[in-house]
mmCIF file of C-alpha atoms and ligand atoms in Angstrom:
data_model
loop_
_atom_site.group_PDB
_atom_site.id
_atom_site.type_symbol
_atom_site.label_atom_id
_atom_site.label_comp_id
_atom_site.label_asym_id
_atom_site.label_seq_id
_atom_site.Cartn_x
_atom_site.Cartn_y
_atom_site.Cartn_z
ATOM 1 C CA MET Q 660 0.000 0.000 0.000
ATOM 2 C CA LEU Q 661 2.829 2.410 0.921
ATOM 3 C CA LYS Q 662 6.478 2.003 0.020
ATOM 4 C CA VAL Q 663 9.174 4.418 1.080
ATOM 5 C CA ALA Q 664 12.683 3.851 -0.240
ATOM 6 C CA GLY Q 665 15.884 5.730 0.542
ATOM 7 C CA LEU Q 666 14.038 8.782 1.811
ATOM 8 C CA LYS Q 667 16.311 11.720 2.597
ATOM 9 C CA ALA Q 668 14.677 14.897 3.786
ATOM 10 C CA GLY Q 669 15.096 17.913 6.006
ATOM 11 C CA TYR Q 670 14.497 21.555 6.654
ATOM 12 C CA GLY Q 671 16.494 23.726 4.261
ATOM 13 C CA ARG Q 672 20.129 22.894 4.807
ATOM 14 C CA THR Q 673 19.443 20.827 7.918
ATOM 15 C CA GLN Q 674 19.092 17.238 6.779
ATOM 16 C CA VAL Q 675 17.263 15.074 9.342
ATOM 17 C CA LEU Q 676 16.399 11.898 7.403
ATOM 18 C CA PHE Q 677 19.321 9.941 5.992
ATOM 19 C CA GLY Q 678 17.678 7.039 4.205
ATOM 20 C CA ILE Q 679 14.345 5.775 5.499
ATOM 21 C CA ASP Q 680 12.896 2.585 3.996
ATOM 22 C CA LEU Q 681 9.502 1.398 5.015
ATOM 23 C CA ASP Q 682 6.675 -0.684 3.708
ATOM 24 C CA VAL Q 683 3.047 -0.811 4.807
ATOM 25 C CA ARG Q 684 0.899 -3.609 3.482
ATOM 26 C CA ALA Q 685 -2.876 -3.244 3.183
ATOM 27 C CA GLY Q 686 -4.653 -3.938 6.461
ATOM 28 C CA GLU Q 687 -1.553 -3.708 8.630
ATOM 29 C CA ILE Q 688 -0.809 -1.629 11.683
ATOM 30 C CA VAL Q 689 2.787 -0.474 11.406
ATOM 31 C CA THR Q 690 4.383 1.343 14.289
ATOM 32 C CA ILE Q 691 7.353 3.683 14.140
ATOM 33 C CA ILE Q 692 9.198 4.140 17.394
ATOM 34 C CA GLY Q 693 12.379 5.967 18.335
ATOM 35 C CA ALA Q 694 13.851 8.539 20.675
ATOM 36 C CA ASN Q 695 12.962 12.242 20.764
ATOM 37 C CA GLY Q 696 14.217 13.969 17.648
ATOM 38 C CA ALA Q 697 14.942 10.701 15.813
ATOM 39 C CA GLY Q 698 12.903 11.778 12.793
ATOM 40 C CA LYS Q 699 9.525 10.066 13.266
ATOM 41 C CA THR Q 700 7.435 13.191 12.666
ATOM 42 C CA SER Q 701 9.684 14.263 9.795
ATOM 43 C CA THR Q 702 9.118 10.864 8.171
ATOM 44 C CA LEU Q 703 5.323 11.240 8.341
ATOM 45 C CA ARG Q 704 5.506 14.839 7.162
ATOM 46 C CA SER Q 705 7.656 13.797 4.208
ATOM 47 C CA ILE Q 706 5.129 11.143 3.215
ATOM 48 C CA SER Q 707 2.335 13.751 3.430
ATOM 49 C CA GLY Q 708 4.188 16.266 1.287
ATOM 50 C CA LEU Q 709 4.865 18.695 4.134
ATOM 51 C CA THR Q 710 8.654 18.447 4.321
ATOM 52 C CA GLN Q 711 11.360 19.092 1.780
ATOM 53 C CA ILE Q 712 12.494 15.796 0.251
ATOM 54 C CA TYR Q 713 16.063 15.632 -1.068
ATOM 55 C CA SER Q 714 15.917 12.159 -2.588
ATOM 56 C CA GLY Q 715 14.201 8.802 -2.389
ATOM 57 C CA GLU Q 716 10.916 7.381 -3.580
ATOM 58 C CA ILE Q 717 7.444 7.256 -2.061
ATOM 59 C CA GLU Q 718 4.702 5.139 -3.618
ATOM 60 C CA PHE Q 719 1.116 4.947 -2.416
ATOM 61 C CA LYS Q 720 -1.144 2.313 -3.978
ATOM 62 C CA GLY Q 721 1.508 1.785 -6.655
ATOM 63 C CA ARG Q 722 1.653 5.423 -7.640
ATOM 64 C CA PRO Q 723 4.550 7.839 -6.995
ATOM 65 C CA ILE Q 724 3.409 10.622 -4.662
ATOM 66 C CA LYS Q 725 6.678 12.403 -3.974
ATOM 67 C CA GLY Q 726 6.307 16.078 -4.831
ATOM 68 C CA LEU Q 727 2.501 16.089 -4.914
ATOM 69 C CA PRO Q 728 0.800 18.813 -2.879
ATOM 70 C CA PRO Q 729 -0.443 17.632 0.548
ATOM 71 C CA GLU Q 730 -4.138 18.017 -0.335
ATOM 72 C CA GLU Q 731 -3.650 15.860 -3.425
ATOM 73 C CA ILE Q 732 -2.021 13.134 -1.308
ATOM 74 C CA THR Q 733 -4.950 13.264 1.124
ATOM 75 C CA ARG Q 734 -7.372 13.029 -1.781
ATOM 76 C CA LEU Q 735 -5.678 9.792 -2.863
ATOM 77 C CA GLY Q 736 -6.655 8.271 0.502
ATOM 78 C CA LEU Q 737 -3.687 8.966 2.744
ATOM 79 C CA ALA Q 738 -4.573 10.976 5.855
ATOM 80 C CA HIS Q 739 -2.289 12.377 8.536
ATOM 81 C CA CYS Q 740 -3.342 13.035 12.122
ATOM 82 C CA PRO Q 741 -0.550 15.343 13.285
ATOM 83 C CA GLU Q 742 1.509 15.427 16.447
ATOM 84 C CA GLY Q 743 -0.055 17.821 18.961
ATOM 85 C CA ARG Q 744 -3.492 17.254 17.371
ATOM 86 C CA GLN Q 745 -3.611 20.722 15.693
ATOM 87 C CA ILE Q 746 -7.280 21.180 16.417
ATOM 88 C CA LEU Q 747 -8.717 24.556 15.437
ATOM 89 C CA GLN Q 748 -9.412 25.720 18.970
ATOM 90 C CA ARG Q 749 -11.755 28.587 18.138
ATOM 91 C CA LEU Q 750 -14.004 26.467 15.966
ATOM 92 C CA THR Q 751 -16.633 24.043 17.175
ATOM 93 C CA VAL Q 752 -16.252 20.283 17.119
ATOM 94 C CA GLU Q 753 -18.412 20.036 14.018
ATOM 95 C CA GLU Q 754 -16.569 22.853 12.253
ATOM 96 C CA ASN Q 755 -13.322 20.969 12.859
ATOM 97 C CA LEU Q 756 -14.852 17.897 11.235
ATOM 98 C CA LEU Q 757 -15.952 19.981 8.274
ATOM 99 C CA ALA Q 758 -12.362 21.256 7.961
ATOM 100 C CA GLY Q 759 -11.219 17.663 7.491
ATOM 101 C CA TYR Q 760 -13.778 16.760 4.877
ATOM 102 C CA ILE Q 761 -12.398 16.005 1.434
ATOM 103 C CA PRO Q 762 -15.044 16.121 -1.301
ATOM 104 C CA GLY Q 763 -14.660 13.803 -4.261
ATOM 105 C CA ARG Q 764 -13.944 10.617 -2.302
ATOM 106 C CA GLY Q 765 -17.405 9.272 -2.992
ATOM 107 C CA ARG Q 766 -19.100 10.019 0.306
ATOM 108 C CA SER Q 767 -21.027 13.027 1.549
ATOM 109 C CA PHE Q 768 -20.074 15.066 4.600
ATOM 110 C CA ASP Q 769 -23.288 13.979 6.376
ATOM 111 C CA GLU Q 770 -22.616 10.321 5.746
ATOM 112 C CA ILE Q 771 -19.098 10.335 7.182
ATOM 113 C CA ARG Q 772 -20.044 12.665 10.025
ATOM 114 C CA THR Q 773 -22.699 10.170 11.127
ATOM 115 C CA GLN Q 774 -20.094 7.437 11.114
ATOM 116 C CA VAL Q 775 -17.620 9.534 13.116
ATOM 117 C CA TYR Q 776 -20.341 10.413 15.657
ATOM 118 C CA ASP Q 777 -21.261 6.728 15.987
ATOM 119 C CA MET Q 778 -17.646 5.957 16.745
ATOM 120 C CA PHE Q 779 -17.200 8.918 19.126
ATOM 121 C CA PRO Q 780 -20.513 9.626 20.903
ATOM 122 C CA ILE Q 781 -18.840 12.362 22.962
ATOM 123 C CA LEU Q 782 -18.151 14.332 19.764
ATOM 124 C CA LYS Q 783 -21.823 14.144 18.846
ATOM 125 C CA GLU Q 784 -22.865 15.224 22.318
ATOM 126 C CA ARG Q 785 -20.495 18.188 22.189
ATOM 127 C CA ARG Q 786 -20.733 18.963 18.501
ATOM 128 C CA HIS Q 787 -21.572 22.639 19.030
ATOM 129 C CA SER Q 788 -18.932 23.187 21.746
ATOM 130 C CA LEU Q 789 -15.777 25.090 21.025
ATOM 131 C CA ALA Q 790 -12.869 22.699 20.566
ATOM 132 C CA SER Q 791 -10.941 24.653 23.203
ATOM 133 C CA ARG Q 792 -13.468 23.477 25.801
ATOM 134 C CA MET Q 793 -12.699 19.825 25.179
ATOM 135 C CA SER Q 794 -10.294 17.752 27.293
ATOM 136 C CA GLY Q 795 -7.028 16.413 25.863
ATOM 137 C CA GLY Q 796 -8.517 12.979 25.236
ATOM 138 C CA GLN Q 797 -11.596 14.456 23.574
ATOM 139 C CA GLN Q 798 -9.379 16.651 21.385
ATOM 140 C CA GLN Q 799 -7.423 13.566 20.333
ATOM 141 C CA MET Q 800 -10.696 11.875 19.407
ATOM 142 C CA LEU Q 801 -11.636 14.984 17.453
ATOM 143 C CA ALA Q 802 -8.268 14.924 15.676
ATOM 144 C CA ILE Q 803 -8.805 11.293 14.691
ATOM 145 C CA GLY Q 804 -12.409 12.027 13.697
ATOM 146 C CA ARG Q 805 -11.265 14.913 11.533
ATOM 147 C CA SER Q 806 -8.761 12.612 9.758
ATOM 148 C CA LEU Q 807 -11.536 10.102 9.138
ATOM 149 C CA MET Q 808 -13.521 12.813 7.347
ATOM 150 C CA ALA Q 809 -11.036 12.322 4.484
ATOM 151 C CA THR Q 810 -12.122 8.647 4.086
ATOM 152 C CA PRO Q 811 -8.544 7.405 4.387
ATOM 153 C CA GLU Q 812 -7.318 4.024 3.205
ATOM 154 C CA LEU Q 813 -4.092 4.657 5.104
ATOM 155 C CA LEU Q 814 -4.133 6.777 8.254
ATOM 156 C CA MET Q 815 -0.934 8.026 9.887
ATOM 157 C CA LEU Q 816 -1.248 8.894 13.582
ATOM 158 C CA ASP Q 817 1.587 10.885 15.143
ATOM 159 C CA GLU Q 818 1.786 10.356 18.928
ATOM 160 C CA PRO Q 819 -1.937 9.806 19.520
ATOM 161 C CA SER Q 820 -1.406 9.048 23.217
ATOM 162 C CA LEU Q 821 0.835 12.021 24.016
ATOM 163 C CA GLY Q 822 -0.069 13.746 27.272
ATOM 164 C CA LEU Q 823 -3.129 11.609 28.001
ATOM 165 C CA ALA Q 824 -4.055 9.732 31.176
ATOM 166 C CA PRO Q 825 -3.598 5.925 31.113
ATOM 167 C CA LYS Q 826 -7.331 5.246 30.973
ATOM 168 C CA ILE Q 827 -7.735 7.526 27.967
ATOM 169 C CA ILE Q 828 -4.654 6.023 26.306
ATOM 170 C CA ASN Q 829 -6.376 2.640 26.466
ATOM 171 C CA GLN Q 830 -9.460 4.113 24.808
ATOM 172 C CA ILE Q 831 -7.364 5.618 22.027
ATOM 173 C CA PHE Q 832 -5.644 2.299 21.365
ATOM 174 C CA GLU Q 833 -9.031 0.542 21.334
ATOM 175 C CA ILE Q 834 -10.115 3.031 18.694
ATOM 176 C CA ILE Q 835 -6.991 2.300 16.655
ATOM 177 C CA ILE Q 836 -7.810 -1.419 16.765
ATOM 178 C CA THR Q 837 -11.398 -0.685 15.682
ATOM 179 C CA LEU Q 838 -10.139 1.412 12.754
ATOM 180 C CA SER Q 839 -7.833 -1.398 11.736
ATOM 181 C CA LYS Q 840 -10.680 -3.920 11.849
ATOM 182 C CA SER Q 841 -12.747 -1.602 9.664
ATOM 183 C CA GLY Q 842 -10.106 -2.068 6.953
ATOM 184 C CA ILE Q 843 -7.999 1.079 7.336
ATOM 185 C CA SER Q 844 -4.234 0.542 7.177
ATOM 186 C CA LEU Q 845 -2.366 2.444 9.866
ATOM 187 C CA ILE Q 846 1.000 3.917 10.730
ATOM 188 C CA VAL Q 847 1.215 4.736 14.430
ATOM 189 C CA VAL Q 848 4.135 6.807 15.707
ATOM 190 C CA GLU Q 849 4.483 6.394 19.452
ATOM 191 C CA GLN Q 850 6.658 7.293 22.409
ATOM 192 C CA ASN Q 851 4.623 4.710 24.245
ATOM 193 C CA ALA Q 852 6.504 1.935 22.462
ATOM 194 C CA ALA Q 853 5.311 -0.959 24.597
ATOM 195 C CA VAL Q 854 1.620 -0.280 23.918
ATOM 196 C CA ALA Q 855 2.217 0.429 20.236
ATOM 197 C CA LEU Q 856 4.120 -2.850 19.804
ATOM 198 C CA GLU Q 857 1.264 -4.706 21.495
ATOM 199 C CA ILE Q 858 -1.227 -3.699 18.814
ATOM 200 C CA ALA Q 859 1.051 -3.452 15.755
ATOM 201 C CA ASP Q 860 1.856 -6.092 13.168
ATOM 202 C CA TYR Q 861 5.194 -4.658 12.150
ATOM 203 C CA ALA Q 862 7.601 -2.143 13.659
ATOM 204 C CA TYR Q 863 10.385 0.177 12.580
ATOM 205 C CA VAL Q 864 12.806 1.795 14.964
ATOM 206 C CA ILE Q 865 14.193 5.108 13.740
ATOM 207 C CA ASP Q 866 17.473 6.279 15.136
ATOM 208 C CA ALA Q 867 19.052 9.584 14.075
ATOM 209 C CA GLY Q 868 17.206 9.698 10.761
ATOM 210 C CA ARG Q 869 17.757 6.074 9.781
ATOM 211 C CA CYS Q 870 15.782 2.863 10.240
ATOM 212 C CA SER Q 871 17.982 0.985 12.696
ATOM 213 C CA VAL Q 872 15.786 -2.057 13.320
ATOM 214 C CA GLU Q 873 12.650 -3.496 11.769
ATOM 215 C CA GLY Q 874 10.660 -6.643 12.248
ATOM 216 C CA GLY Q 875 7.466 -8.232 13.409
ATOM 217 C CA ALA Q 876 6.121 -6.221 16.339
ATOM 218 C CA ASN Q 877 6.391 -9.227 18.623
ATOM 219 C CA ASN Q 878 10.044 -9.776 17.795
ATOM 220 C CA VAL Q 879 10.826 -6.122 18.377
ATOM 221 C CA LEU Q 880 8.854 -6.190 21.634
ATOM 222 C CA ASN Q 881 10.985 -9.060 22.887
ATOM 223 C CA ASP Q 882 14.345 -7.827 21.615
ATOM 224 C CA PRO Q 883 16.530 -7.392 24.724
ATOM 225 C CA ASP Q 884 18.544 -4.452 23.340
ATOM 226 C CA LEU Q 885 15.429 -2.578 22.309
ATOM 227 C CA LYS Q 886 13.795 -3.279 25.622
ATOM 228 C CA ALA Q 887 16.653 -1.541 27.336
ATOM 229 C CA ALA Q 888 16.614 1.394 24.910
ATOM 230 C CA TYR Q 889 12.922 2.099 24.392
ATOM 231 C CA LEU Q 890 10.777 0.089 26.733
ATOM 232 C CA GLY Q 891 12.347 1.116 29.997
ATOM 233 C CA ALA Q 892 13.143 -2.476 30.939
HETATM 234 N N1 LIG B 1804 10.893 22.856 11.350
HETATM 235 C C1 LIG B 1804 12.102 22.361 11.633
HETATM 236 N N2 LIG B 1804 13.235 23.038 11.302
HETATM 237 C C2 LIG B 1804 14.453 22.538 11.567
HETATM 238 N N3 LIG B 1804 14.674 21.372 12.196
HETATM 239 C C3 LIG B 1804 13.607 20.654 12.557
HETATM 240 C C4 LIG B 1804 12.267 21.118 12.311
HETATM 241 N N4 LIG B 1804 11.395 20.182 12.795
HETATM 242 C C5 LIG B 1804 12.172 19.209 13.315
HETATM 243 N N5 LIG B 1804 13.480 19.490 13.180
HETATM 244 C C6 LIG B 1804 14.608 18.647 13.622
HETATM 245 O O1 LIG B 1804 14.530 17.424 12.930
HETATM 246 C C7 LIG B 1804 14.960 16.353 13.751
HETATM 247 C C8 LIG B 1804 13.893 15.284 13.761
HETATM 248 O O2 LIG B 1804 12.722 15.819 14.382
HETATM 249 P P1 LIG B 1804 11.338 15.078 14.384
HETATM 250 O O3 LIG B 1804 10.352 16.052 14.897
HETATM 251 O O4 LIG B 1804 11.091 14.467 13.062
HETATM 252 O O5 LIG B 1804 11.618 13.935 15.442
HETATM 253 P P2 LIG B 1804 10.632 12.978 16.245
HETATM 254 O O6 LIG B 1804 11.235 11.615 16.153
HETATM 255 O O7 LIG B 1804 9.245 13.154 15.750
HETATM 256 O O8 LIG B 1804 10.764 13.494 17.741
HETATM 257 P P3 LIG B 1804 9.702 13.628 18.941
HETATM 258 O O9 LIG B 1804 9.683 12.303 19.596
HETATM 259 O O10 LIG B 1804 10.259 14.684 19.811
HETATM 260 O O11 LIG B 1804 8.366 13.998 18.354
HETATM 261 C C9 LIG B 1804 15.234 16.945 15.140
HETATM 262 O O12 LIG B 1804 16.616 17.143 15.245
HETATM 263 C C10 LIG B 1804 14.500 18.259 15.086
HETATM 264 O O13 LIG B 1804 15.134 19.220 15.897
HETATM 265 MG MG1 LIG B 1805 7.511 13.750 16.648
#
């Protein structure tokens, strides 16, 4: 579904990715883990067309997407739920959902909104509230709901559990599993490596802009070196 090969990217003259290779097959949950500043967000932003790419190839559904504008990439079915949620605080819940709607993907705003409200009853209940009045967990749900308004086939979630209480983190991971079961392929970037590895099929560890380790999530979860480095064991 998504293939990234030899991706080098950065910010002007500051290169931060030095050759990222990754592969997401349809229906999989792939997790990307790694230390602060390793390049996880930059990898997702490169895939979405938001970062300057120096070289490498990115293919989505067999089609090269490198260099396409971000909205075009979203329209092809690849959505990005950004780090820090990036909710429009002064708009209502429903206005935020409208902001994520991409026409031309075969489904009306009303149709997808109903589906998002079925999945997140709290968003329906609070649909006319200002986003700024929502808790961190509710804002994360709104961020995911907004991404779903684009009818993604592949959804990239950057740190969905960041700053949330353990109980809410569990809810967010349950939602990720539900999305996966509904047929959406997922990339989940997480600091919370242990939880991410629990739900993922495949994992990549990024270290200083390179993929240092990859493998089945279970193998990575049980790798003694990685345990010491990322899982606090
Ligand atoms: N806009 C920017 N301009 C210049 N350098 C940047 C910019 N954004 C990120 N960087 C640098 O790129 C490198 C990779 O950052 P990135 O945000 O991709 O890492 P990350 O793995 O997502 O980290 P974190 O776990 O903190 O979210 C870091 O050295 C960071 O300082
Ligand atoms: Mg990041």
